[in-house]
């Protein structure tokens, strides 16, 4: 059910493709949906569907989508779907104690429902997962075995957090905060949320002054600074560290011909060791190691480089 839609061009980005933004309900859950090319109810035959990391604010993926579409515009539409509770919708409550908070398992079911209800039957789907989106894709492949009408052609897992998240270098640092101080982070988000947008922009520009970040990512970060969204982001992250332990080697092995893994050279969430051990356990797995130094959060500033990688794999 589409409850609001707009298709205005985004300004100030390198590729002037039109992004359509819609707020839809996925089995009652308000969800933000972005598309380039044919959108919902327009019967695209081939779709690149982005499953985001955490946070699942799809505005972070706009530039990535545009660079992808620039490479596949003659063959594919490009879609991205937010995580439930991670996007600004009219029903989003300001108060963290109001409304449901979605855990990781519910986010998996949310993506299953989106594909079942909104992807045209018979369309060829290529899934692109970033970070925890890669874990969700492996879960989708397993769940969709019972649905022959769903045609998942290929899966690209970018900086994949599919195992041992809690004991990863970043996981060890973040676990105490997620376990004991989530509400403190939400409290500071409340203070940030009530500031004027211009003040938030100034603070974020100062914070990111020594880091590369695109203008689109800056705007997405302002969207992220909402108490209820942060509550959902932190609860999902807590679930990730608690429950994403052993890699599903059975599913990876079964679908290895449809999987392409892309690991960072120095990624605190999925170290090179994880890649090395997975390759040792599963013969014939396609896995690339980033040679350009792209960071785990590539959408902040390196969308073009990663998109070119994906487009190259699709064309090969």
Coordinates of C-alpha atoms in Angstrom, one line a residue:
X1 CA 0.0 0.0 0.0
X2 CA 1.5 3.3 -1.1
X3 CA 0.6 6.1 1.2
X4 CA 2.7 8.9 -0.2
X5 CA 5.0 9.3 -3.2
X6 CA 7.2 11.8 -5.0
X7 CA 9.6 11.6 -7.9
X8 CA 11.7 14.8 -7.7
X9 CA 15.3 14.9 -9.0
X10 CA 17.9 15.2 -6.3
X11 CA 20.2 18.1 -6.8
X12 CA 23.9 18.5 -6.3
X13 CA 24.8 14.9 -7.1
X14 CA 27.1 13.8 -9.9
X15 CA 24.5 11.6 -11.7
X16 CA 21.2 13.3 -12.5
X17 CA 19.0 10.3 -12.3
X18 CA 15.5 10.7 -10.8
X19 CA 15.0 9.0 -7.5
X20 CA 11.4 8.2 -6.6
X21 CA 10.7 8.2 -2.9
X22 CA 7.7 6.5 -1.5
X23 CA 6.4 5.8 2.0
X24 CA 4.8 2.4 1.9
X25 CA 3.3 -0.1 4.4
X26 CA 4.9 -3.5 4.5
X27 CA 2.3 -5.6 6.3
X28 CA 1.5 -2.6 8.5
X29 CA 5.1 -1.4 9.0
X30 CA 5.8 2.1 7.7
X31 CA 8.7 1.8 5.3
X32 CA 10.7 4.2 3.1
X33 CA 11.3 3.0 -0.4
X34 CA 13.6 4.5 -3.0
X35 CA 13.8 3.6 -6.7
X36 CA 15.4 4.6 -10.0
X37 CA 14.0 3.3 -13.2
X38 CA 10.7 1.4 -13.1
X39 CA 9.2 1.6 -9.6
X40 CA 6.4 -0.2 -7.7
X41 CA 3.5 -1.3 -9.9
X42 CA 5.5 -0.6 -13.1
X43 CA 6.5 -4.2 -13.7
X44 CA 10.3 -4.1 -13.9
X45 CA 11.8 -7.2 -15.3
X46 CA 15.2 -6.9 -13.6
X47 CA 15.8 -5.3 -10.2
X48 CA 18.8 -4.4 -8.1
X49 CA 17.4 -4.4 -4.6
X50 CA 19.6 -2.9 -1.9
X51 CA 19.3 -4.3 1.7
X52 CA 20.9 -1.6 3.9
X53 CA 23.2 -2.0 6.8
X54 CA 22.5 -0.5 10.2
X55 CA 21.3 2.3 10.4
X56 CA 18.9 1.4 7.6
X57 CA 18.2 5.0 6.6
X58 CA 18.0 4.6 2.8
X59 CA 18.9 8.2 2.2
X60 CA 22.5 7.1 2.9
X61 CA 22.3 5.0 -0.3
X62 CA 21.0 7.6 -2.7
X63 CA 24.4 8.3 -4.3
X64 CA 25.2 4.6 -4.4
X65 CA 21.9 4.0 -6.2
X66 CA 22.6 6.7 -8.7
X67 CA 26.0 5.3 -9.6
X68 CA 24.6 1.8 -9.9
X69 CA 21.9 3.0 -12.2
X70 CA 24.4 4.9 -14.3
X71 CA 26.0 1.5 -15.0
X72 CA 22.9 -0.7 -15.5
X73 CA 20.2 1.8 -16.7
X74 CA 19.7 -0.2 -19.9
X75 CA 18.9 -3.4 -18.1
X76 CA 17.9 -2.9 -14.5
X77 CA 15.8 -0.8 -12.1
X78 CA 17.5 0.0 -8.8
X79 CA 15.5 -0.2 -5.6
X80 CA 16.3 0.3 -1.9
X81 CA 14.1 -0.5 1.1
X82 CA 14.6 0.9 4.6
X83 CA 14.6 -1.1 7.8
X84 CA 11.3 -0.9 9.7
X85 CA 11.5 1.9 12.2
X86 CA 14.5 3.5 10.6
X87 CA 12.8 6.2 8.5
X88 CA 10.9 9.4 8.9
X89 CA 7.2 8.6 8.2
X90 CA 4.1 10.5 9.3
X91 CA 3.3 8.0 12.0
X92 CA 6.8 8.1 13.6
X93 CA 6.6 9.0 17.3
X94 CA 9.0 11.4 18.9
X95 CA 8.9 9.6 22.2
X96 CA 11.2 6.5 22.4
X97 CA 8.7 4.7 24.8
X98 CA 5.9 4.9 22.2
X99 CA 5.6 2.4 19.3
X100 CA 7.2 -0.9 18.7
X101 CA 11.0 -1.3 18.5
X102 CA 12.1 -3.8 15.9
X103 CA 14.7 -6.4 16.5
X104 CA 16.9 -8.2 14.0
X105 CA 14.6 -11.1 13.4
X106 CA 11.7 -8.7 12.6
X107 CA 13.9 -6.9 10.1
X108 CA 14.6 -10.2 8.3
X109 CA 10.8 -10.9 8.2
X110 CA 10.2 -7.4 7.0
X111 CA 12.4 -7.9 4.0
X112 CA 10.8 -11.2 3.2
X113 CA 7.4 -9.5 3.3
X114 CA 8.6 -6.7 1.0
X115 CA 9.8 -9.1 -1.6
X116 CA 6.7 -11.3 -1.4
X117 CA 4.3 -8.4 -1.5
X118 CA 6.0 -5.7 -3.7
X119 CA 8.4 -7.3 -6.1
X120 CA 6.5 -8.4 -9.3
X121 CA 6.2 -12.1 -9.7
X122 CA 8.8 -13.4 -12.2
X123 CA 11.1 -10.4 -12.0
X124 CA 14.8 -11.2 -11.8
X125 CA 16.1 -9.9 -8.5
X126 CA 19.7 -9.1 -7.7
X127 CA 20.2 -8.5 -4.0
X128 CA 22.9 -6.1 -2.8
X129 CA 23.5 -6.3 0.9
X130 CA 25.7 -3.9 3.0
X131 CA 27.0 -5.0 6.4
X132 CA 24.1 -6.7 8.3
X133 CA 22.1 -6.6 5.0
X134 CA 24.4 -9.4 3.9
X135 CA 23.2 -11.5 6.9
X136 CA 19.6 -10.7 6.0
X137 CA 20.3 -11.9 2.4
X138 CA 21.5 -15.3 3.5
X139 CA 18.4 -15.6 5.6
X140 CA 16.3 -14.6 2.6
X141 CA 17.9 -17.2 0.4
X142 CA 17.1 -19.9 2.9
X143 CA 13.5 -18.7 3.4
X144 CA 12.7 -18.3 -0.3
X145 CA 13.5 -22.0 -1.0
X146 CA 9.8 -22.6 -0.5
X147 CA 8.8 -19.9 -3.0
X148 CA 9.7 -20.9 -6.5
X149 CA 8.0 -17.8 -7.9
X150 CA 10.7 -15.6 -6.4
X151 CA 13.7 -15.4 -8.8
X152 CA 16.8 -14.3 -7.0
X153 CA 19.6 -14.3 -9.6
X154 CA 22.7 -13.1 -7.8
X155 CA 23.7 -11.7 -4.4
X156 CA 26.5 -9.2 -3.7
X157 CA 27.5 -9.0 0.0
X158 CA 29.5 -5.8 0.7
X159 CA 31.5 -5.7 3.9
X160 CA 29.5 -8.6 5.2
X161 CA 28.8 -8.9 8.9
X162 CA 27.6 -12.5 8.9
X163 CA 29.5 -14.0 11.8
X164 CA 31.2 -13.3 15.2
X165 CA 30.1 -9.7 15.4
X166 CA 30.4 -9.4 19.2
X167 CA 34.1 -10.5 19.2
X168 CA 35.1 -8.4 16.2
X169 CA 37.3 -5.4 17.1
X170 CA 34.3 -2.9 16.7
X171 CA 31.9 -5.3 18.5
X172 CA 34.1 -5.5 21.6
X173 CA 34.2 -1.7 21.8
X174 CA 30.5 -1.2 21.2
X175 CA 29.0 -4.1 23.3
X176 CA 29.2 -2.3 26.7
X177 CA 27.5 0.8 25.2
X178 CA 24.7 -1.3 23.7
X179 CA 24.3 -3.3 26.8
X180 CA 24.3 -0.6 29.5
X181 CA 24.1 2.9 27.9
X182 CA 21.5 2.8 25.1
X183 CA 19.2 5.2 26.9
X184 CA 22.0 7.7 27.5
X185 CA 22.6 7.8 23.7
X186 CA 18.9 8.3 23.1
X187 CA 18.8 11.1 25.7
X188 CA 21.5 13.0 23.8
X189 CA 19.7 12.3 20.6
X190 CA 16.6 14.0 22.1
X191 CA 18.7 17.1 22.8
X192 CA 20.2 17.0 19.3
X193 CA 16.7 16.6 17.7
X194 CA 15.3 19.8 19.1
X195 CA 18.1 21.9 17.8
X196 CA 17.5 23.9 14.6
X197 CA 18.5 22.2 11.4
X198 CA 21.2 24.8 10.7
X199 CA 22.8 24.2 14.1
X200 CA 22.8 20.4 13.5
X201 CA 24.4 21.0 10.1
X202 CA 27.1 23.1 11.6
X203 CA 27.9 20.6 14.4
X204 CA 28.0 17.6 11.9
X205 CA 30.2 19.5 9.5
X206 CA 32.6 20.2 12.4
X207 CA 32.4 16.5 13.5
X208 CA 33.1 15.3 10.0
X209 CA 35.7 18.0 9.2
X210 CA 38.6 15.5 9.1
X211 CA 36.6 12.8 7.3
X212 CA 35.3 12.6 3.8
X213 CA 31.5 12.8 3.7
X214 CA 29.1 13.6 0.8
X215 CA 26.4 16.3 1.1
X216 CA 23.8 13.6 0.8
X217 CA 25.2 11.6 3.7
X218 CA 25.2 14.7 5.8
X219 CA 21.5 15.2 5.1
X220 CA 20.9 11.5 5.9
X221 CA 22.7 11.9 9.2
X222 CA 20.3 14.7 10.2
X223 CA 17.4 12.3 9.4
X224 CA 19.1 9.7 11.6
X225 CA 19.1 12.1 14.6
X226 CA 15.5 11.2 15.7
X227 CA 15.0 9.6 19.2
X228 CA 12.8 6.8 17.9
X229 CA 15.0 6.0 14.9
X230 CA 18.1 5.8 17.2
X231 CA 16.2 3.6 19.6
X232 CA 15.5 1.2 16.7
X233 CA 19.1 1.4 15.4
X234 CA 20.6 0.6 18.8
X235 CA 18.2 -2.2 19.6
X236 CA 18.9 -3.8 16.2
X237 CA 22.7 -3.4 16.8
X238 CA 22.3 -5.1 20.2
X239 CA 20.6 -8.0 18.5
X240 CA 23.3 -8.2 15.8
X241 CA 26.1 -8.5 18.3
X242 CA 24.1 -11.0 20.5
X243 CA 22.8 -13.3 17.8
X244 CA 25.1 -13.1 14.7
X245 CA 27.7 -15.6 15.8
X246 CA 28.4 -18.6 13.5
X247 CA 28.4 -18.1 9.8
X248 CA 25.6 -20.1 8.0
X249 CA 28.2 -22.1 6.1
X250 CA 25.4 -24.5 4.9
X251 CA 23.5 -21.7 3.1
X252 CA 26.7 -20.1 1.8
X253 CA 27.9 -23.4 0.4
X254 CA 24.5 -24.2 -1.2
X255 CA 24.3 -20.9 -2.9
X256 CA 28.0 -20.1 -3.5
X257 CA 27.4 -19.8 -7.3
X258 CA 25.0 -17.0 -6.6
X259 CA 27.1 -15.2 -4.0
X260 CA 29.9 -12.6 -4.3
X261 CA 31.6 -11.5 -1.1
X262 CA 33.5 -8.2 -0.8
X263 CA 35.6 -7.6 2.3
X264 CA 37.4 -4.5 3.5
X265 CA 41.2 -4.6 3.9
X266 CA 41.0 -3.2 7.4
X267 CA 37.4 -3.6 8.6
X268 CA 36.7 -3.6 12.3
X269 CA 33.4 -5.5 11.8
X270 CA 34.5 -8.3 9.5
X271 CA 38.3 -8.7 9.6
X272 CA 40.3 -10.4 6.9
X273 CA 40.6 -13.4 9.2
X274 CA 36.9 -14.1 8.8
X275 CA 37.3 -14.0 5.0
X276 CA 40.3 -16.3 5.1
X277 CA 38.6 -18.9 7.3
X278 CA 35.4 -18.8 5.2
X279 CA 37.4 -19.5 2.0
X280 CA 39.2 -22.4 3.7
X281 CA 35.9 -24.0 4.7
X282 CA 34.0 -23.5 1.4
X283 CA 35.7 -24.3 -1.9
X284 CA 34.9 -22.3 -4.9
X285 CA 33.5 -19.3 -3.1
X286 CA 33.8 -16.0 -4.9
X287 CA 35.3 -13.4 -2.5
X288 CA 37.2 -10.2 -3.2
X289 CA 39.4 -8.2 -0.9
X290 CA 39.1 -4.4 -1.3
X291 CA 42.4 -3.0 -2.7
X292 CA 41.3 0.7 -2.7
X293 CA 40.9 1.1 1.0
X294 CA 37.1 1.7 0.9
X295 CA 35.8 1.9 4.5
X296 CA 33.0 -0.3 6.0
X297 CA 30.7 2.8 5.9
X298 CA 31.4 3.4 2.2
X299 CA 28.1 5.2 1.6
X300 CA 29.5 8.3 3.4
X301 CA 32.0 9.1 0.7
X302 CA 33.0 6.2 -1.5
X303 CA 29.7 5.2 -3.1
X304 CA 31.0 5.7 -6.6
X305 CA 33.9 3.4 -6.2
X306 CA 31.9 0.5 -4.7
X307 CA 29.1 1.0 -7.2
X308 CA 31.6 0.6 -10.1
X309 CA 32.8 -2.6 -8.5
X310 CA 29.3 -4.0 -8.4
X311 CA 28.5 -2.9 -11.9
X312 CA 31.7 -4.6 -13.1
X313 CA 30.7 -7.9 -11.5
X314 CA 27.2 -7.7 -12.9
X315 CA 28.6 -7.1 -16.4
X316 CA 31.2 -10.0 -16.2

